[in-house]
Amino acid sequence: MSEVSHPPRRWPRLLLLIALSLALHALLVDWGRRQIILPGATQEQAMTVELRPLPPPEQPVALPVPRPTQPRAAKPASRQAAPARRSEPSIEPPDEPIRETVEPIYTPAPEAPHSAPATATATASDDGTGKTSDGKGQGTAGAAAEGGQAQSDAPGKSYQTSAPPSVLLRYDATGTKDGRASYGRGSIAWRNDGPHYSVEGKAKVLVFTVLNFTSQGDLDGNGLSPELYTEQTGFKSATNTHFNRERNVVSFSASTTTYPRRGGEQDRGSVIWQLAAIGRGDPAQFRAGAVIDMFVAGVRDGEVWRMQVQGEEDVTLPIGQLHTWHVVRMPKPGSYDDRVDIWLAPQHEWYPVRVRYTEPPSRGGDFIDLSLSGMEALPP
């Protein structure tokens, strides 16, 4: 028997395909609903804010108005307005420190009261100078006037003077410089030829000249009357102090300061020898506690030196033991000037046998001490 062929069964596959197609369509519809917003779907509402200005006030606000100033009632006529106070002029500080010469010194002299140092008391004479002089440095000396324009016109203390004879004095020098001990030698050459005098002083430490000064002038009724003083210290330039007799002015090369010249003024080199001339003129003028005022010109200005007689002392020097009068120039407290101690020997023509210069502590306190080691007479 022949076999009968049956057609293949395809419907199961078709059903499977249809089922898969429906599943895919369902998935696509569901995805589309999530991703696509339909026109009728509910949307999130947005809030809108509208700013409106406030309505103006019914009445304008009134700002405060300042009250008008009321005129003050006039003061009674009996009360007068006080005069306007004038402003005091400002005082400019001085360019330089005030010197001792600003204040006159008023101290009674040991013999008679006197005011600030003034010019010598004039005595009648045939030459019309008002001074007595014998041409050998003898006469009547007066204390110099207070320095500057404030010099006094009143006569001051008068002293009998007699200048010592010419001599060369040699000294041993000891002292300190910047606190360290120093040693050297010094000399003072004093010459008296009758109407004129000259002083030349030198001080050396090792081979260096630390001080060199000269003073020259006349010998008259005032004792020593300087004309020119020259000083050089260390390596500094020399300075000159002029005592102009034609214009009667004391002037300085190191400054523009000037003082009236009235007689009796001294310089740093002549002041010691003026003291010697006073001692030789009348030894009774030296006694313990006595005060001798002299105007002394330095290298830039001048001032009154108050010389205080300390008393008699025996001093031991390289030349031997000598009896002396000790005189001290003590500056004012706070001054930058040196203290000067002088020992004069009456048995040796009142020569300065010892001289000591001491700086104030504000300048270091250094000193130099000159002690007589020899003397030699010089021709006039």
Short mmCIF file of C-alpha atoms in Angstrom, two decimals:
data_model
loop_
_atom_site.label_atom_id
_atom_site.label_comp_id
_atom_site.label_asym_id
_atom_site.label_seq_id
_atom_site.Cartn_x
_atom_site.Cartn_y
_atom_site.Cartn_z
CA MET A 1 0.00 0.00 0.00
CA SER A 2 1.08 3.24 -0.91
CA GLU A 3 1.63 5.73 2.00
CA VAL A 4 -0.48 8.91 2.16
CA SER A 5 1.58 12.25 2.70
CA HIS A 6 0.14 14.71 5.22
CA PRO A 7 0.77 18.41 4.97
CA PRO A 8 3.05 19.80 7.77
CA ARG A 9 1.50 21.39 10.80
CA ARG A 10 2.18 25.14 10.82
CA TRP A 11 -0.46 26.54 13.06
CA PRO A 12 1.37 26.10 16.35
CA ARG A 13 4.19 28.28 15.05
CA LEU A 14 1.74 30.87 13.84
CA LEU A 15 0.08 31.06 17.20
CA LEU A 16 3.43 31.49 18.88
CA LEU A 17 4.32 34.35 16.55
CA ILE A 18 1.00 36.07 17.17
CA ALA A 19 1.44 35.80 20.94
CA LEU A 20 4.93 37.27 20.76
CA SER A 21 3.72 40.13 18.58
CA LEU A 22 0.96 40.98 21.03
CA ALA A 23 3.39 40.95 23.94
CA LEU A 24 5.75 43.31 22.12
CA HIS A 25 2.93 45.71 21.26
CA ALA A 26 1.82 45.72 24.90
CA LEU A 27 5.33 46.60 26.05
CA LEU A 28 5.62 49.38 23.46
CA VAL A 29 2.28 50.89 24.50
CA ASP A 30 3.25 50.85 28.15
CA TRP A 31 6.65 52.50 27.45
CA GLY A 32 5.03 55.13 25.28
CA ARG A 33 2.58 56.10 27.99
CA ARG A 34 5.46 56.74 30.40
CA GLN A 35 7.56 58.79 28.01
CA ILE A 36 5.00 60.77 26.07
CA ILE A 37 2.75 63.25 27.91
CA LEU A 38 -0.64 63.27 26.37
CA PRO A 39 -2.29 66.63 25.68
CA GLY A 40 -4.96 65.98 28.22
CA ALA A 41 -2.62 64.92 31.01
CA THR A 42 -2.48 67.02 34.22
CA GLN A 43 0.57 69.36 34.35
CA GLU A 44 2.27 70.94 37.38
CA GLN A 45 0.95 74.44 38.02
CA ALA A 46 3.42 77.40 38.15
CA MET A 47 3.04 80.23 40.77
CA THR A 48 3.08 83.78 39.47
CA VAL A 49 3.91 86.72 41.83
CA GLU A 50 2.90 90.23 40.88
CA LEU A 51 4.56 93.24 42.62
CA ARG A 52 2.34 96.24 43.01
CA PRO A 53 3.47 99.63 44.41
CA LEU A 54 1.96 100.83 47.67
CA PRO A 55 -0.65 103.48 47.27
CA PRO A 56 0.58 107.00 48.17
CA PRO A 57 -0.39 108.33 51.62
CA GLU A 58 -3.45 110.37 51.82
CA GLN A 59 -1.44 113.35 53.33
CA PRO A 60 2.24 114.19 52.67
CA VAL A 61 4.64 113.70 55.60
CA ALA A 62 5.89 117.06 56.93
CA LEU A 63 9.65 117.27 57.60
CA PRO A 64 10.84 119.13 60.74
CA VAL A 65 11.67 122.77 60.07
CA PRO A 66 14.37 124.49 62.21
CA ARG A 67 13.13 127.27 64.37
CA PRO A 68 14.25 130.75 63.39
CA THR A 69 17.02 132.13 65.58
CA GLN A 70 15.74 134.73 67.93
CA PRO A 71 17.91 137.85 68.20
CA ARG A 72 19.55 138.17 71.59
CA ALA A 73 18.57 141.02 73.74
CA ALA A 74 21.16 143.80 73.79
CA LYS A 75 23.26 144.02 76.96
CA PRO A 76 22.81 147.05 79.14
CA ALA A 77 24.94 149.99 78.11
CA SER A 78 26.57 150.10 81.54
CA ARG A 79 28.33 146.77 80.94
CA GLN A 80 31.14 147.11 78.42
CA ALA A 81 32.37 144.16 76.42
CA ALA A 82 35.75 142.85 77.57
CA PRO A 83 38.55 143.63 75.12
CA ALA A 84 39.62 140.73 72.94
CA ARG A 85 42.59 138.88 74.36
CA ARG A 86 45.61 139.13 72.17
CA SER A 87 47.45 135.93 71.42
CA GLU A 88 50.85 135.70 73.03
CA PRO A 89 53.74 135.61 70.55
CA SER A 90 55.45 132.27 70.37
CA ILE A 91 58.96 132.15 71.76
CA GLU A 92 61.49 130.55 69.45
CA PRO A 93 64.11 128.37 71.14
CA PRO A 94 67.67 129.74 71.00
CA ASP A 95 69.97 128.38 68.30
CA GLU A 96 72.74 127.94 70.83
CA PRO A 97 72.73 127.00 74.51
CA ILE A 98 72.48 129.95 76.90
CA ARG A 99 75.92 130.87 78.16
CA GLU A 100 76.92 132.01 81.63
CA THR A 101 77.28 135.56 80.37
CA VAL A 102 73.51 135.94 80.18
CA GLU A 103 73.14 136.35 83.95
CA PRO A 104 75.24 138.89 85.81
CA ILE A 105 76.76 137.62 89.02
CA TYR A 106 75.96 139.63 92.13
CA THR A 107 78.21 138.77 95.05
CA PRO A 108 79.76 141.21 97.51
CA ALA A 109 83.51 141.57 97.27
CA PRO A 110 85.51 140.88 100.38
CA GLU A 111 86.35 144.57 100.94
CA ALA A 112 83.38 146.48 99.59
CA PRO A 113 80.02 145.49 98.10
CA HIS A 114 79.78 145.69 94.34
CA SER A 115 77.41 144.55 91.66
CA ALA A 116 78.26 142.66 88.50
CA PRO A 117 81.91 142.86 87.41
CA ALA A 118 82.56 146.14 85.70
CA THR A 119 85.40 148.23 84.33
CA ALA A 120 88.24 149.46 86.46
CA THR A 121 87.73 152.47 88.71
CA ALA A 122 89.35 155.44 87.01
CA THR A 123 91.87 157.57 88.85
CA ALA A 124 93.06 160.97 87.80
CA SER A 125 96.28 161.11 85.78
CA ASP A 126 98.12 163.53 83.63
CA ASP A 127 97.79 161.43 80.46
CA GLY A 128 94.00 161.62 80.52
CA THR A 129 93.49 157.85 80.50
CA GLY A 130 92.00 157.68 83.97
CA LYS A 131 94.48 154.91 84.87
CA THR A 132 97.74 154.95 86.75
CA SER A 133 100.67 153.19 85.17
CA ASP A 134 104.41 153.36 85.52
CA GLY A 135 105.27 151.70 82.19
CA LYS A 136 106.35 148.48 83.91
CA GLY A 137 103.02 146.74 84.09
CA GLN A 138 102.05 148.36 87.37
CA GLY A 139 98.76 150.12 87.95
CA THR A 140 95.22 149.73 89.18
CA ALA A 141 93.28 146.89 87.60
CA GLY A 142 89.49 146.59 87.69
CA ALA A 143 87.28 143.56 87.34
CA ALA A 144 86.08 143.29 83.74
CA ALA A 145 82.48 144.02 82.87
CA GLU A 146 79.89 141.37 82.34
CA GLY A 147 80.14 140.04 78.75
CA GLY A 148 77.82 140.99 75.89
CA GLN A 149 75.52 143.95 75.48
CA ALA A 150 74.48 143.68 79.13
CA GLN A 151 77.80 144.92 80.47
CA SER A 152 77.42 147.16 83.48
CA ASP A 153 78.52 150.80 83.45
CA ALA A 154 79.03 150.87 87.23
CA PRO A 155 82.62 150.81 88.43
CA GLY A 156 83.77 147.50 89.85
CA LYS A 157 86.41 146.26 92.25
CA SER A 158 89.89 147.72 91.64
CA TYR A 159 93.14 145.83 92.18
CA GLN A 160 96.72 146.99 92.42
CA THR A 161 98.80 145.16 89.79
CA SER A 162 102.49 144.58 89.15
CA ALA A 163 103.37 142.23 86.29
CA PRO A 164 106.11 139.67 87.13
CA PRO A 165 109.48 139.65 85.32
CA SER A 166 110.14 137.53 82.23
CA VAL A 167 110.62 133.81 82.78
CA LEU A 168 110.47 130.41 81.09
CA LEU A 169 108.56 127.82 83.13
CA ARG A 170 108.82 124.11 82.38
CA TYR A 171 106.22 121.62 83.56
CA ASP A 172 105.72 117.89 83.84
CA ALA A 173 102.29 117.07 82.45
CA THR A 174 100.12 114.24 83.72
CA GLY A 175 96.47 113.52 83.07
CA THR A 176 93.95 111.31 81.37
CA LYS A 177 92.59 111.12 77.85
CA ASP A 178 89.40 109.11 77.31
CA GLY A 179 89.97 107.67 80.77
CA ARG A 180 93.51 106.45 80.01
CA ALA A 181 96.59 107.87 81.75
CA SER A 182 98.83 110.15 79.68
CA TYR A 183 102.14 111.85 80.35
CA GLY A 184 103.97 114.68 78.68
CA ARG A 185 105.72 118.01 79.10
CA GLY A 186 104.69 121.63 78.88
CA SER A 187 106.16 125.09 78.97
CA ILE A 188 105.06 128.71 79.37
CA ALA A 189 107.27 131.57 78.19
CA TRP A 190 106.30 134.87 79.84
CA ARG A 191 107.88 138.10 78.58
CA ASN A 192 107.49 141.52 80.13
CA ASP A 193 109.33 144.36 78.38
CA GLY A 194 107.56 147.18 80.24
CA PRO A 195 104.79 148.52 78.00
CA HIS A 196 104.05 145.15 76.38
CA TYR A 197 103.76 141.50 77.32
CA SER A 198 103.55 138.13 75.56
CA VAL A 199 102.69 134.61 76.69
CA GLU A 200 103.42 131.44 74.75
CA GLY A 201 102.32 128.06 76.08
CA LYS A 202 102.75 124.52 74.79
CA ALA A 203 101.81 121.06 76.01
CA LYS A 204 103.02 117.82 74.43
CA VAL A 205 102.17 114.18 74.93
CA LEU A 206 104.92 112.00 73.49
CA VAL A 207 105.75 113.79 70.21
CA PHE A 208 102.28 115.30 69.70
CA THR A 209 101.43 118.90 70.60
CA VAL A 210 98.04 118.84 72.28
CA LEU A 211 97.87 122.55 73.12
CA ASN A 212 99.54 125.63 71.67
CA PHE A 213 98.47 129.16 72.60
CA THR A 214 99.81 132.71 72.52
CA SER A 215 98.60 135.95 74.06
CA GLN A 216 100.04 139.39 73.46
CA GLY A 217 99.09 142.90 74.42
CA ASP A 218 99.95 145.87 76.60
CA LEU A 219 100.63 146.46 80.28
CA ASP A 220 98.65 149.44 81.55
CA GLY A 221 96.49 150.57 84.43
CA ASN A 222 94.34 147.44 84.04
CA GLY A 223 97.35 145.18 84.38
CA LEU A 224 97.37 142.93 81.32
CA SER A 225 95.43 144.33 78.37
CA PRO A 226 95.30 141.68 75.58
CA GLU A 227 95.20 142.50 71.89
CA LEU A 228 95.32 139.05 70.27
CA TYR A 229 94.86 135.53 71.57
CA THR A 230 95.57 132.46 69.39
CA GLU A 231 94.81 128.87 70.37
CA GLN A 232 95.28 125.54 68.64
CA THR A 233 94.34 122.19 70.16
CA GLY A 234 95.31 118.84 68.67
CA PHE A 235 95.00 118.80 64.89
CA LYS A 236 92.34 121.51 64.77
CA SER A 237 92.86 124.82 63.01
CA ALA A 238 94.05 127.77 65.06
CA THR A 239 91.47 130.33 66.22
CA ASN A 240 91.98 134.02 66.97
CA THR A 241 90.35 136.27 69.55
CA HIS A 242 90.71 140.00 68.85
CA PHE A 243 90.56 142.86 71.36
CA ASN A 244 90.09 145.77 68.97
CA ARG A 245 91.04 149.04 70.63
CA GLU A 246 89.95 151.33 67.82
CA ARG A 247 86.38 150.02 67.78
CA ASN A 248 86.43 148.83 71.41
CA VAL A 249 85.09 145.42 70.44
CA VAL A 250 86.05 141.86 71.42
CA SER A 251 85.50 139.52 68.44
CA PHE A 252 86.24 135.92 67.46
CA SER A 253 87.37 134.22 64.26
CA ALA A 254 85.36 131.10 65.17
CA SER A 255 82.01 132.90 65.65
CA THR A 256 80.16 136.14 64.99
CA THR A 257 79.77 136.92 68.70
CA THR A 258 81.05 140.32 69.84
CA TYR A 259 81.36 142.10 73.19
CA PRO A 260 82.11 145.72 74.09
CA ARG A 261 85.70 146.24 75.16
CA ARG A 262 85.84 148.43 78.27
CA GLY A 263 89.15 147.48 79.82
CA GLY A 264 90.12 144.66 82.14
CA GLU A 265 89.05 141.84 79.79
CA GLN A 266 91.36 138.82 79.68
CA ASP A 267 91.88 135.74 77.51
CA ARG A 268 92.63 132.16 78.51
CA GLY A 269 96.38 132.74 78.29
CA SER A 270 96.56 136.06 80.14
CA VAL A 271 94.13 135.39 83.00
CA ILE A 272 96.68 133.41 85.05
CA TRP A 273 99.29 136.15 84.69
CA GLN A 274 96.73 138.80 85.61
CA LEU A 275 96.23 136.92 88.89
CA ALA A 276 100.01 136.90 89.39
CA ALA A 277 100.11 140.66 88.73
CA ILE A 278 97.35 141.22 91.32
CA GLY A 279 99.27 139.17 93.89
CA ARG A 280 102.51 141.05 93.23
CA GLY A 281 100.69 144.39 93.28
CA ASP A 282 99.43 143.88 96.83
CA PRO A 283 99.67 140.47 98.54
CA ALA A 284 96.96 141.57 100.98
CA GLN A 285 94.47 141.25 98.11
CA PHE A 286 94.81 137.46 98.47
CA ARG A 287 93.13 135.92 101.46
CA ALA A 288 91.01 132.84 102.00
CA GLY A 289 87.49 133.34 100.71
CA ALA A 290 88.32 136.32 98.51
CA VAL A 291 86.58 136.47 95.11
CA ILE A 292 88.07 137.96 91.94
CA ASP A 293 85.76 138.36 88.93
CA MET A 294 87.23 138.77 85.45
CA PHE A 295 85.68 138.70 82.00
CA VAL A 296 87.59 136.01 80.05
CA ALA A 297 87.29 135.59 76.28
CA GLY A 298 87.74 132.10 74.87
CA VAL A 299 87.79 130.97 71.24
CA ARG A 300 84.06 131.45 70.45
CA ASP A 301 82.62 133.63 73.22
CA GLY A 302 83.37 135.08 76.61
CA GLU A 303 82.07 134.95 80.16
CA VAL A 304 82.84 136.11 83.66
CA TRP A 305 85.25 133.84 85.49
CA ARG A 306 84.73 133.88 89.23
CA MET A 307 88.10 133.13 90.82
CA GLN A 308 87.77 131.89 94.39
CA VAL A 309 90.83 132.11 96.65
CA GLN A 310 90.89 128.79 98.52
CA GLY A 311 93.78 129.65 100.81
CA GLU A 312 97.48 128.92 101.36
CA GLU A 313 98.83 125.46 100.60
CA ASP A 314 102.20 123.71 100.58
CA VAL A 315 102.57 121.61 97.45
CA THR A 316 105.22 119.09 96.47
CA LEU A 317 106.37 119.52 92.88
CA PRO A 318 109.19 118.11 90.74
CA ILE A 319 111.13 121.29 91.52
CA GLY A 320 110.59 120.81 95.28
CA GLN A 321 108.13 121.84 97.97
CA LEU A 322 106.68 125.33 97.62
CA HIS A 323 104.32 127.53 99.59
CA THR A 324 101.45 128.69 97.36
CA TRP A 325 98.08 130.39 97.15
CA HIS A 326 95.43 128.10 95.68
CA VAL A 327 92.89 129.81 93.39
CA VAL A 328 89.97 127.96 91.77
CA ARG A 329 87.73 128.83 88.89
CA MET A 330 84.58 126.79 89.51
CA PRO A 331 82.04 126.78 86.64
CA LYS A 332 78.31 126.80 87.29
CA PRO A 333 76.56 123.45 87.89
CA GLY A 334 75.64 121.85 84.58
CA SER A 335 78.17 123.92 82.64
CA TYR A 336 80.43 122.35 80.00
CA ASP A 337 83.37 124.55 81.00
CA ASP A 338 86.52 123.26 82.68
CA ARG A 339 87.38 123.72 86.31
CA VAL A 340 90.72 125.51 86.59
CA ASP A 341 92.97 125.17 89.66
CA ILE A 342 95.95 127.53 89.90
CA TRP A 343 98.74 127.53 92.49
CA LEU A 344 100.76 130.80 92.67
CA ALA A 345 104.10 130.93 94.52
CA PRO A 346 104.70 134.31 96.26
CA GLN A 347 108.39 133.51 96.91
CA HIS A 348 108.84 133.03 93.13
CA GLU A 349 107.32 136.29 91.85
CA TRP A 350 103.83 134.77 92.09
CA TYR A 351 104.55 132.53 89.11
CA PRO A 352 101.99 129.78 88.39
CA VAL A 353 103.88 126.73 89.64
CA ARG A 354 100.99 124.35 89.13
CA VAL A 355 97.92 124.48 86.87
CA ARG A 356 95.21 121.84 86.55
CA TYR A 357 92.34 121.75 84.01
CA THR A 358 89.48 119.32 84.75
CA GLU A 359 86.60 118.57 82.40
CA PRO A 360 83.07 118.22 83.82
CA PRO A 361 81.67 114.68 84.05
CA SER A 362 79.36 115.46 81.12
CA ARG A 363 82.44 115.70 78.88
CA GLY A 364 84.25 112.68 80.26
CA GLY A 365 86.02 114.09 83.31
CA ASP A 366 89.51 114.03 81.78
CA PHE A 367 92.16 116.34 83.23
CA ILE A 368 95.65 117.68 82.63
CA ASP A 369 97.94 118.68 85.48
CA LEU A 370 101.03 120.86 84.92
CA SER A 371 103.59 120.75 87.75
CA LEU A 372 106.65 123.00 87.70
CA SER A 373 109.86 121.10 86.97
CA GLY A 374 112.17 124.01 86.20
CA MET A 375 112.40 127.76 85.59
CA GLU A 376 114.75 130.02 83.67
CA ALA A 377 114.94 133.80 83.67
CA LEU A 378 114.44 135.40 80.27
CA PRO A 379 115.61 138.78 79.06
CA PRO A 380 112.85 141.41 78.85
#
